[in-house]
CSV table of C-alpha atoms (C1' of nucleotides) in Angstrom, one decimal:
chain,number,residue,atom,x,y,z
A,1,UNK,CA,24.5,-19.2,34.6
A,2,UNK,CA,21.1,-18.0,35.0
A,3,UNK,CA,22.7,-14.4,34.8
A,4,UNK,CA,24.3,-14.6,31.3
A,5,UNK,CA,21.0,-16.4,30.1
A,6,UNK,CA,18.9,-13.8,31.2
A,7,UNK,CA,21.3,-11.0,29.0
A,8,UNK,CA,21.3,-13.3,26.6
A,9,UNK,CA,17.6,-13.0,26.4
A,10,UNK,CA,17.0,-9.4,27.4
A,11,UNK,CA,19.3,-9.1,24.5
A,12,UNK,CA,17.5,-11.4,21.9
A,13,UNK,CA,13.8,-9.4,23.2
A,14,UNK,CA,15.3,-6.6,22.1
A,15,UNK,CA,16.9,-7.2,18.6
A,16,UNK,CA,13.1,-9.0,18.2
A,17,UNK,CA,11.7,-5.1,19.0
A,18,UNK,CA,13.9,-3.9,17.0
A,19,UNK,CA,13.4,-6.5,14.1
A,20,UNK,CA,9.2,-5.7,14.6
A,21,UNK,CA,10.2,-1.8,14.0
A,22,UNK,CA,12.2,-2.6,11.1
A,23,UNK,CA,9.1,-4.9,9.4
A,24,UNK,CA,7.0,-2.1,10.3
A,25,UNK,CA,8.7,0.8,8.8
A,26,UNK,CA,8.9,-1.8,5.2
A,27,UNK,CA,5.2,-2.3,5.5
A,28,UNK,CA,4.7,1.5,5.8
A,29,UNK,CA,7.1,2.2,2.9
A,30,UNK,CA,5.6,-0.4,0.7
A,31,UNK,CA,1.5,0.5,1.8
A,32,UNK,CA,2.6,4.7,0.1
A,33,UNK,CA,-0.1,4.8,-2.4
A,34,UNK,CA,2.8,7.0,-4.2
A,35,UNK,CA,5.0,4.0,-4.4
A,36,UNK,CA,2.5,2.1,-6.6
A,37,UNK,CA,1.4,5.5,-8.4
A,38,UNK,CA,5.2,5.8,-10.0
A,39,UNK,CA,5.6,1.9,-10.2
A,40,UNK,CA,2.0,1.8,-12.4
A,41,UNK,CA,2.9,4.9,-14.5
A,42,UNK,CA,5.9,3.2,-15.1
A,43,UNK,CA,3.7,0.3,-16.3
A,44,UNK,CA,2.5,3.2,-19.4
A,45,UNK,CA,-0.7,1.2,-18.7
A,46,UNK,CA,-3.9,2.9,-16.8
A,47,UNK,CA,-4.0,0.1,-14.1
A,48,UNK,CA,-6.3,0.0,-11.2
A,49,UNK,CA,-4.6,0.1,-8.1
A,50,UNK,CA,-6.0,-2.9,-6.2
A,51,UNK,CA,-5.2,-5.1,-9.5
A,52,UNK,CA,-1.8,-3.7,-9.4
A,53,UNK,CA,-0.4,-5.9,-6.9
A,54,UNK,CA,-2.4,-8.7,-8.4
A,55,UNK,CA,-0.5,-8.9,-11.9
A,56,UNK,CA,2.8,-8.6,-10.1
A,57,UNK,CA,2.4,-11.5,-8.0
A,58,UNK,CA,0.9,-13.6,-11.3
A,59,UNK,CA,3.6,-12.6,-13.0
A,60,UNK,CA,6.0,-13.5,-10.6
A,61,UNK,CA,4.5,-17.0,-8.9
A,62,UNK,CA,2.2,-18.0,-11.9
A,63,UNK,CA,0.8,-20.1,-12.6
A,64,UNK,CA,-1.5,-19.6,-9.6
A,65,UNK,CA,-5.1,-20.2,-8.3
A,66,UNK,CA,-7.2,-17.8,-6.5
A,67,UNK,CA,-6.9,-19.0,-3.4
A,68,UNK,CA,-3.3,-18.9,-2.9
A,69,UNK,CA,-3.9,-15.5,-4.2
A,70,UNK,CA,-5.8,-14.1,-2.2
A,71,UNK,CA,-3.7,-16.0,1.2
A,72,UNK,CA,-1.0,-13.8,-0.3
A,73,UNK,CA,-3.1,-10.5,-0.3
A,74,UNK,CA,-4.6,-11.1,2.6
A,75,UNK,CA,-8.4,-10.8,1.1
A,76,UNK,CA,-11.0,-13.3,0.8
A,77,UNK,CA,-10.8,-15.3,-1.8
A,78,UNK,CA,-14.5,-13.8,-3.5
A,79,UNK,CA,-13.0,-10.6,-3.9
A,80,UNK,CA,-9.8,-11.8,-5.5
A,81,UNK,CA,-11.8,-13.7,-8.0
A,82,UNK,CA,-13.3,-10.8,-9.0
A,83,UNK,CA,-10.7,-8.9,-9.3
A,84,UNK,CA,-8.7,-11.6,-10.7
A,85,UNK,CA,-11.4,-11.4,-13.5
A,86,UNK,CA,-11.5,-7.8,-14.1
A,87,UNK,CA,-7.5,-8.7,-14.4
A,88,UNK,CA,-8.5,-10.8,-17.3
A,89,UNK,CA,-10.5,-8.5,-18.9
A,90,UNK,CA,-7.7,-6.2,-19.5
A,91,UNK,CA,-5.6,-8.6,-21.2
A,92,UNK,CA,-2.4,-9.1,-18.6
A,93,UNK,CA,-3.4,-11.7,-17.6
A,94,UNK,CA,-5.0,-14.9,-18.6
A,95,UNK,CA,-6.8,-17.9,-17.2
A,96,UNK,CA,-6.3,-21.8,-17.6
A,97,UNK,CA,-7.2,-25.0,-16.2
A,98,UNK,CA,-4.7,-26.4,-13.4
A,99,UNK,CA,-2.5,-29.2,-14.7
A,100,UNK,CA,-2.6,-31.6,-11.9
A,101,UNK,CA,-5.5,-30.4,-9.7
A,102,UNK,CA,-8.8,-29.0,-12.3
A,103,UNK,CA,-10.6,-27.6,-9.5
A,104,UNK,CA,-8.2,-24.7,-10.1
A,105,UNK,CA,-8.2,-22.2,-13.2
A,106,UNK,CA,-4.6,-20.8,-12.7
A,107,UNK,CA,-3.8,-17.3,-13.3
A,108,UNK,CA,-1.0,-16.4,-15.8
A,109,UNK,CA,0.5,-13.0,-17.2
A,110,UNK,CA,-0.1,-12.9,-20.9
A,111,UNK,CA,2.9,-11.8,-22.9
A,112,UNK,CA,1.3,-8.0,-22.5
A,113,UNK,CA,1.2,-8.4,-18.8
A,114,UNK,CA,4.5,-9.8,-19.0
A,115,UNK,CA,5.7,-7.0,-20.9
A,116,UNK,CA,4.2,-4.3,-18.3
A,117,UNK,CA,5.7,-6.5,-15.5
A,118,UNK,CA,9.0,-5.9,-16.9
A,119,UNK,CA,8.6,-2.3,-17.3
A,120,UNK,CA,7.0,-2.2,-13.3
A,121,UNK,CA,10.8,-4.2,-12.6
A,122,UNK,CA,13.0,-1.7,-14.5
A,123,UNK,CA,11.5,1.2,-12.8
A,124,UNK,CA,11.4,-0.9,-8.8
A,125,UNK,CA,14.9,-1.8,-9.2
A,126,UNK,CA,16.2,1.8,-10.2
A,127,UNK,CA,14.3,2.9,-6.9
A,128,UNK,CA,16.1,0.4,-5.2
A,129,UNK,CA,19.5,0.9,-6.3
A,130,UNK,CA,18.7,4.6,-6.0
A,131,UNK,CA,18.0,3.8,-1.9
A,132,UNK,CA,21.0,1.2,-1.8
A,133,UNK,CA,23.3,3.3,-3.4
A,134,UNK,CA,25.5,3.7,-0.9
A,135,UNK,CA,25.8,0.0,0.3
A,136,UNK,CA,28.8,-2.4,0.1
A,137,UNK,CA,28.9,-5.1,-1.9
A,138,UNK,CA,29.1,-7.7,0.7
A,139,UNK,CA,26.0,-6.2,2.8
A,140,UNK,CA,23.6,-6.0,0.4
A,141,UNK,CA,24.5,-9.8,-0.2
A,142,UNK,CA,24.3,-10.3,3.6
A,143,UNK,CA,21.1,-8.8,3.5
A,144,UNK,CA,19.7,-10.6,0.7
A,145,UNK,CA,20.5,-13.6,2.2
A,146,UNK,CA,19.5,-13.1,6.0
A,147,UNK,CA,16.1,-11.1,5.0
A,148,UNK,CA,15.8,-14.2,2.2
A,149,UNK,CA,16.2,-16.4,5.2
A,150,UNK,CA,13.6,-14.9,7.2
A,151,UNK,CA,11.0,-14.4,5.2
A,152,UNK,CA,10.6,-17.9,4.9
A,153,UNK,CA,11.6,-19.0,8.3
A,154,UNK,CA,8.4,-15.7,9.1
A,155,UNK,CA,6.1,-17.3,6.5
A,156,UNK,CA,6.7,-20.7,8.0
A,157,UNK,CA,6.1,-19.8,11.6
A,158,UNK,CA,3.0,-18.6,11.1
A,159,UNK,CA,-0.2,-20.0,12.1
A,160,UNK,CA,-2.1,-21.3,8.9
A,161,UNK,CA,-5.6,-20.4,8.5
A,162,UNK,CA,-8.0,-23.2,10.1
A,163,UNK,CA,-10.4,-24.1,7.7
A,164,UNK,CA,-13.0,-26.0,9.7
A,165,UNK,CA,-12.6,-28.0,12.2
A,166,UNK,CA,-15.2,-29.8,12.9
A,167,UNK,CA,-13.7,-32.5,14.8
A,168,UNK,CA,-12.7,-31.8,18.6
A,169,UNK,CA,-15.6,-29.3,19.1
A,170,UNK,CA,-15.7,-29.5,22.5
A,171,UNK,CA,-12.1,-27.9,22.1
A,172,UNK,CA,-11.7,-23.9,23.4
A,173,UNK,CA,-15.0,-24.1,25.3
A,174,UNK,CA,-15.3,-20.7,27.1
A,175,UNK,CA,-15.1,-18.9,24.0
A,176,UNK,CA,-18.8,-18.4,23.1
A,177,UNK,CA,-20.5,-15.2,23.4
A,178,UNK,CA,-17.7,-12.8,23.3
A,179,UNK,CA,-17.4,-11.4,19.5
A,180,UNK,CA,-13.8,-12.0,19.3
A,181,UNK,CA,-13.6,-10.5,16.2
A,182,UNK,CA,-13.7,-14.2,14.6
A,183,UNK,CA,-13.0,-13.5,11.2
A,184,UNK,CA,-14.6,-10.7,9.9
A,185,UNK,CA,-13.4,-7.1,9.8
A,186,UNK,CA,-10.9,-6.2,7.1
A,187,UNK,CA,-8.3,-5.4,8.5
A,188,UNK,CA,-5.5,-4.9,6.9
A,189,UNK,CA,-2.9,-6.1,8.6
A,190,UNK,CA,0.8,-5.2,9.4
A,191,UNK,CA,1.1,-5.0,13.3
B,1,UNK,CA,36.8,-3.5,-17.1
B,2,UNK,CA,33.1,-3.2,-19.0
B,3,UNK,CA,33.1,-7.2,-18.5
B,4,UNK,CA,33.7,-7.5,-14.7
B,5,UNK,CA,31.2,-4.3,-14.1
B,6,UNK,CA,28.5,-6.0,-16.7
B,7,UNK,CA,29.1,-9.2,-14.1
B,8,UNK,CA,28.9,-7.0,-10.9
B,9,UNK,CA,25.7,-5.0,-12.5
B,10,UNK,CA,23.4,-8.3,-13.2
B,11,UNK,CA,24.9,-9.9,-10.1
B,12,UNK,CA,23.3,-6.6,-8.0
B,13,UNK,CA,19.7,-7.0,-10.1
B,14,UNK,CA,19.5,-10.7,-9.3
B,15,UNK,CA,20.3,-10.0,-5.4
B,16,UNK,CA,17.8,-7.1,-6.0
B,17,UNK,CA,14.9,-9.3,-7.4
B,18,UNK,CA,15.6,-11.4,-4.7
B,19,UNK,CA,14.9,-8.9,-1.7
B,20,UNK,CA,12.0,-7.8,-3.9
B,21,UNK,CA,10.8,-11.5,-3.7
B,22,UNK,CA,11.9,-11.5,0.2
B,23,UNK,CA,9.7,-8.1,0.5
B,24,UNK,CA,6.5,-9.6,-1.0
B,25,UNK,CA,6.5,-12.7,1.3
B,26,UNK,CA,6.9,-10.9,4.4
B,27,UNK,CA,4.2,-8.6,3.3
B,28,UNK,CA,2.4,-11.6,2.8
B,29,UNK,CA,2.9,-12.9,6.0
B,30,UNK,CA,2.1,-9.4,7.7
B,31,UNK,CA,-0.9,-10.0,5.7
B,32,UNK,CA,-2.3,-13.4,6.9
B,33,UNK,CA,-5.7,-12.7,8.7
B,34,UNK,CA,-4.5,-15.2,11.1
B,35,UNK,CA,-1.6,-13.7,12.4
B,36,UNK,CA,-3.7,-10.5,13.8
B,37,UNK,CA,-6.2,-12.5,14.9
B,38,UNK,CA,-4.4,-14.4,17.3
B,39,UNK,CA,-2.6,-11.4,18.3
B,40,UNK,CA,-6.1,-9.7,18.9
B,41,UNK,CA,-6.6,-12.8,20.8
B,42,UNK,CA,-4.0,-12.3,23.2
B,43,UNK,CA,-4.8,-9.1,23.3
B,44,UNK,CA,-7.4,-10.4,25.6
B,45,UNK,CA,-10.1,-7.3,24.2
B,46,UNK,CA,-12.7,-7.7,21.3
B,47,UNK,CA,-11.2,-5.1,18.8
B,48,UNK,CA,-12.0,-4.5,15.5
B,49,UNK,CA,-9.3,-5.8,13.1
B,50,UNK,CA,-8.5,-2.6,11.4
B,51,UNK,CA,-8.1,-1.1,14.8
B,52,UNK,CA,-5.4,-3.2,15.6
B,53,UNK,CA,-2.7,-2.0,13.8
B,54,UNK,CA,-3.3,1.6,14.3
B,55,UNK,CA,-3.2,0.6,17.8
B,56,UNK,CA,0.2,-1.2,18.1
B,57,UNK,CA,0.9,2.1,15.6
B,58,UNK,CA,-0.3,4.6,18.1
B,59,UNK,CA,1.4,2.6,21.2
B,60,UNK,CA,4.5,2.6,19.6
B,61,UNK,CA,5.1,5.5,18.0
B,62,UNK,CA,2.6,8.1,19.7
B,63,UNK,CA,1.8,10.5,20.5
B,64,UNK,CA,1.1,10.7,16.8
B,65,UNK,CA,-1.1,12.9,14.5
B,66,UNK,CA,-3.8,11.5,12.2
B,67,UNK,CA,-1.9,12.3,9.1
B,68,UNK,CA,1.5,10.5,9.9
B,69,UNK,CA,-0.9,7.6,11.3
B,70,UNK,CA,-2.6,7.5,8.1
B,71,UNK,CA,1.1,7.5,5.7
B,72,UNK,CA,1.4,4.5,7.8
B,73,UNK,CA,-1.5,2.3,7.1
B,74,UNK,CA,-1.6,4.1,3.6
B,75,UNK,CA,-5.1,5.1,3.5
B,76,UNK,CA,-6.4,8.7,3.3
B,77,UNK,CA,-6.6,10.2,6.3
B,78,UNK,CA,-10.7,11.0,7.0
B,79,UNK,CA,-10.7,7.2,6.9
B,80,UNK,CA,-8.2,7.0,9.8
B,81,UNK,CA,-9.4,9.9,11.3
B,82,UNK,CA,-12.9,7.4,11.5
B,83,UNK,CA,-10.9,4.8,13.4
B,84,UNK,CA,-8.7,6.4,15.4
B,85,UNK,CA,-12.2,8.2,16.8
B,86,UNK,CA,-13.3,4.8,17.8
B,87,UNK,CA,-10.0,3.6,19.2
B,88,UNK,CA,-10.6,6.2,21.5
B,89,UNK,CA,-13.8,5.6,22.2
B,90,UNK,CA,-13.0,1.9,23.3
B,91,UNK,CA,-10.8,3.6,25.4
B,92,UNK,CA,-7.7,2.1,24.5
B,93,UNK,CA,-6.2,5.3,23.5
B,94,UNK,CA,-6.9,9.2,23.8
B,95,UNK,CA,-6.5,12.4,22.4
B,96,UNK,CA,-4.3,15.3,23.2
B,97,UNK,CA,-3.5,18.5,21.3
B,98,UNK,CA,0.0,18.8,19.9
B,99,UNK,CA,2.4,20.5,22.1
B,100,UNK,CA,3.9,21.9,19.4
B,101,UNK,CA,1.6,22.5,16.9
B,102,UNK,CA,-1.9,23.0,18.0
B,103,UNK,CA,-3.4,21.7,14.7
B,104,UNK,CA,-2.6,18.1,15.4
B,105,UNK,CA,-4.7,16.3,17.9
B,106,UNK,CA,-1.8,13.6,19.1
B,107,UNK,CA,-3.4,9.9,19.8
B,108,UNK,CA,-1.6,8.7,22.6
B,109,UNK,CA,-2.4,5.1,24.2
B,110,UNK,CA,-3.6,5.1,27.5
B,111,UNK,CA,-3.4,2.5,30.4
B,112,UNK,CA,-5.1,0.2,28.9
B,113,UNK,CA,-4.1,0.4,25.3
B,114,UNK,CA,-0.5,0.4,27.0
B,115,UNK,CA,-1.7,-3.2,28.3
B,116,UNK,CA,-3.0,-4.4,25.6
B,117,UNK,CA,-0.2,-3.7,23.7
B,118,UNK,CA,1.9,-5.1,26.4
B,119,UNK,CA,0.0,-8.4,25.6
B,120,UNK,CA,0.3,-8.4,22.2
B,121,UNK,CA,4.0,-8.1,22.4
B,122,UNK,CA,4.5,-11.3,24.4
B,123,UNK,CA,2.7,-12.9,21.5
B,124,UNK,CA,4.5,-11.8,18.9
B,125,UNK,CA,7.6,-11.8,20.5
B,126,UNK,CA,6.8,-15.6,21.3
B,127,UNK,CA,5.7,-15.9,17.8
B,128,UNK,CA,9.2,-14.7,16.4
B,129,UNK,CA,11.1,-17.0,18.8
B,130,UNK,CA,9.7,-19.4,16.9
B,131,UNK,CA,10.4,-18.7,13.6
B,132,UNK,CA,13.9,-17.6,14.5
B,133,UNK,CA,14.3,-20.9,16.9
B,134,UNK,CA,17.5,-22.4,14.8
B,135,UNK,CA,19.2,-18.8,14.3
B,136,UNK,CA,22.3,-18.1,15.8
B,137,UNK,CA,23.1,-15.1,17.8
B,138,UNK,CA,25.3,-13.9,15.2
B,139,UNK,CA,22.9,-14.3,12.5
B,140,UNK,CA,20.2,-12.5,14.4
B,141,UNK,CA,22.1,-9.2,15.0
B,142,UNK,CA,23.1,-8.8,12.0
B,143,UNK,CA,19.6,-9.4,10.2
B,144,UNK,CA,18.4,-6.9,12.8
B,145,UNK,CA,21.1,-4.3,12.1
B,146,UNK,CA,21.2,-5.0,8.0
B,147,UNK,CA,16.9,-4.8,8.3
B,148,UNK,CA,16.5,-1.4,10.3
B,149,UNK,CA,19.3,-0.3,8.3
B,150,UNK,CA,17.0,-1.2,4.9
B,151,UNK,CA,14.0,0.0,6.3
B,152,UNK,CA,15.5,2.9,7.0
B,153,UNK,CA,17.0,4.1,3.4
B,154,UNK,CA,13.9,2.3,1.5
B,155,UNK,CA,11.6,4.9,3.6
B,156,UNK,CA,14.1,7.6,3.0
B,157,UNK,CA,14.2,6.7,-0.6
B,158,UNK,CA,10.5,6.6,-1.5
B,159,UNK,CA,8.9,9.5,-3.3
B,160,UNK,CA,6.7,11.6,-0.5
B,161,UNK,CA,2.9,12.7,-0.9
B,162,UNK,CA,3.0,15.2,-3.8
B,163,UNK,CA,0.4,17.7,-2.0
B,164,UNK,CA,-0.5,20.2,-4.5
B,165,UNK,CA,2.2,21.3,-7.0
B,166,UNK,CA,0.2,24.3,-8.1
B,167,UNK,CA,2.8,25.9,-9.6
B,168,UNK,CA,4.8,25.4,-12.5
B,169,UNK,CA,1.0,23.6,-14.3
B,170,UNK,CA,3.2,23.4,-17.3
B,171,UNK,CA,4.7,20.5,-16.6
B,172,UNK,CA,3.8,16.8,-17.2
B,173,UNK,CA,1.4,18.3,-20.6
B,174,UNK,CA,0.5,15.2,-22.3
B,175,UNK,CA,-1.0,13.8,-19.7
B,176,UNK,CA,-4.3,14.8,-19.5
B,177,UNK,CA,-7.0,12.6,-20.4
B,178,UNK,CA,-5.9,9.0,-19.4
B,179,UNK,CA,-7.4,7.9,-16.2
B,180,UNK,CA,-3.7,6.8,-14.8
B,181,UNK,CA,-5.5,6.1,-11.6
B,182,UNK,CA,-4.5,9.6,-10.7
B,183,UNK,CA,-4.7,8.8,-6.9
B,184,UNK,CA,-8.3,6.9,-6.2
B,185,UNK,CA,-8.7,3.0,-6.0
B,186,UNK,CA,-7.9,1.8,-2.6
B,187,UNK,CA,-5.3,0.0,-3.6
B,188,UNK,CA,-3.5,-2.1,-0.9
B,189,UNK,CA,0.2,-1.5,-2.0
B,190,UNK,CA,2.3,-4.2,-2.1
B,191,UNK,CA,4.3,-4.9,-5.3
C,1,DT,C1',-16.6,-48.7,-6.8
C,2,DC,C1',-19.0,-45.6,-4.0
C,3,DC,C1',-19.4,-42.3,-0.6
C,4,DA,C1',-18.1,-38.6,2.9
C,5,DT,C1',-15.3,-34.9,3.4
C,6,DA,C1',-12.2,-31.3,1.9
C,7,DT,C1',-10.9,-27.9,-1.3
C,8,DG,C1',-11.1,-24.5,-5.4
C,9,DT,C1',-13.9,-21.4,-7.8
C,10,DG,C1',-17.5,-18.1,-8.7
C,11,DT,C1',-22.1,-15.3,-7.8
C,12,DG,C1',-25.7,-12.9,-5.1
C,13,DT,C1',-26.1,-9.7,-1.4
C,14,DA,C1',-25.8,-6.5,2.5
C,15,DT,C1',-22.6,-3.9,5.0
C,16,DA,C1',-19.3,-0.8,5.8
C,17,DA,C1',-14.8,0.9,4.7
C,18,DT,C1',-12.9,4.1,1.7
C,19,DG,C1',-11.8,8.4,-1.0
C,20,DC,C1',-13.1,12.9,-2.3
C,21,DA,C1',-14.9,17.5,-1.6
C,22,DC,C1',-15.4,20.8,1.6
C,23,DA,C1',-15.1,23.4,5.9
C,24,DT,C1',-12.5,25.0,9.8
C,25,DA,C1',-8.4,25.9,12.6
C,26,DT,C1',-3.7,26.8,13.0
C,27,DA,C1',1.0,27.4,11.2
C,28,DT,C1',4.6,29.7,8.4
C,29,DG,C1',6.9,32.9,5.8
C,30,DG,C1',7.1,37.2,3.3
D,1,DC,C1',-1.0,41.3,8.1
D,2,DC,C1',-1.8,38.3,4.4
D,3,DA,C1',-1.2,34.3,1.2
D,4,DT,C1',-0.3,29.6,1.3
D,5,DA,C1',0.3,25.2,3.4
D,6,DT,C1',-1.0,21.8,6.5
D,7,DA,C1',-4.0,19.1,10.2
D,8,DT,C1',-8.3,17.6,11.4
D,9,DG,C1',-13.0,16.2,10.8
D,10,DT,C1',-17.7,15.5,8.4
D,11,DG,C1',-21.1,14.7,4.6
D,12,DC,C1',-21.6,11.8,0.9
D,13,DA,C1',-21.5,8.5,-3.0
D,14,DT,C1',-19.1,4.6,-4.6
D,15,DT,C1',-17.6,0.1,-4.3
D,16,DA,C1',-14.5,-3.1,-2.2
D,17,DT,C1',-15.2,-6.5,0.9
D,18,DA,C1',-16.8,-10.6,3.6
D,19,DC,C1',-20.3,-14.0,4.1
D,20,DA,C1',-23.5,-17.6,2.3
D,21,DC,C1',-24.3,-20.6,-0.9
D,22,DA,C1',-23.8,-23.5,-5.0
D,23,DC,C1',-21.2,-26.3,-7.9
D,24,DA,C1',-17.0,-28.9,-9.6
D,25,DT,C1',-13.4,-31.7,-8.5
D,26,DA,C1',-10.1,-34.1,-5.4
D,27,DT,C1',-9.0,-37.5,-1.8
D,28,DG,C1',-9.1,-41.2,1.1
D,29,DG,C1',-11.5,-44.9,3.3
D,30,DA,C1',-15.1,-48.6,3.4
DNA sequence: TCCATATGTGTGTATAATGCACATATATGG
DNA sequence: CCATATATGTGCATTATACACACATATGGA
């Protein structure tokens, strides 16, 4: 029994190398700065690059507070508020008070930044039909599904980011000194 | 027949929007400071966190050239040529010049970057387990094989580095003047 | 109700990553 | 042998970024 298990996990390590190949080859593709030049002259708008990104996630999970932003991008939470702000200045998106929580001023696309978004989508999905073209109905609907399925089951798995705790701080003793790179660096991510 | 192919048509742009939504949370994730921290941390070395992922790069897919390395991480390539100079001094990889083509100076990962990295996989490899606990067998391969298999023609498909397309300066009048964010703004990528 | 703690947002500030221009070395094809 | 393209690395100015810190609001317990 032992025998079959250990294929069966030989097996499973390496469809999970395989599956880390596969994530980094899509991180590759999608960090081209080429990628966002034709998506953004798409837009017809002169967009910075960094806020790029920015209006298409507001368009797409908006209403949304800086912080989540920034979780998303990977950036502290300073720097997205600023850009966030120069984001506002240009008119694509705009800013409100949160509903339920007013600690939060939500960002939202204005119907211009809507607009541009939906220009950004005509031009992204003719790409991706153009790199799908050859796939069958029924595995681009398996794949739809089983990368839909991951990407949460992924987002789920991973360790949140600690905010502070204070409590238990004789926890991890042994740690001092070394400069583990605690938090700093910005590293981008993407191994 | 334009009915069923209208039907087909908006049914393939919704299963597209939804993979681009599946593509932005799992660039999220990739993106979590978290994640690479506690992959640096079983890593078991104080490294730098941009350093990281040029080092799993390098490890897995060396021996590899600035250039490619920097199409990668999507940055220009004097900024990776910076870090991949002080991977190597930390010693967890090295230089070589090509075999093939003497320009390139290859980065290769030596001993210990090959250990480090051999750390970081059982972490991530754990990590994965995890998220993919409640995934059958079934499931798993074909996510693997349907993934690689995207990641493949989404690379394929994406428009290349235009170098310098001296010739033929005719083309594209009209242009000139707007600031389209020709190529600067260190724009992450990831929309 | 009041208070301690947690969380969201924004600004000042110093650091360092980044892109660009440029130089050099090698490759490639006519 | 020469013109062009590509790979690498360095000087340099710009600015994106992270960290402190302050403030506003939320949340839960006493």
């Amino acid at each position: 029994m032992t025998s079959s298990k250990n294929v069966q996990d030989t097996h499973i390590s390496d469809q999970l190398r395989r599956l880390h190949g596969a994530l980094l080859d899509i991180v590759a593709a999608m960090n081209r700065p080429r990628r966002d030049e034709d998506l953004i002259a798409a837009a017809g708008i002169p967009l910075d690059g960094a806020l790029f990104p920015l209006l298409v996630l507001i368009e797409r999970f908006g209403p949304i507070g800086v912080v989540d932003l920034a979780d998303r991008v990977g950036r502290d939470h300073s720097t997205v508020s600023r850009q966030v702000a120069r984001l506002e200045e240009s008119g694509l998106i705009a800013r409100r008070p949160g509903v339920t929580d007013r600690r939060v001023r939500d960002a939202v696309a204005t119907q211009e930044g809507r607009a541009t978004c939906r220009r950004i989508d005509v031009a992204r999905e003719r790409l991706m039909r153009g790199a799908l073209a050859d796939w069958d109905g029924k595995e681009l609907d398996a794949l739809v599904r089983l990368m839909g399925r991951f990407a949460a089951a992924f987002g789920a798995a991973l360790p949140q980011d600690r905010a502070g705790s204070l409590d238990a701080p004789t926890g991890r003793l042994g740690d001092a000194g070394l400069p583990t790179a605690g938090k700093n660096g910005r590293g981008d991510g993407g191994a």
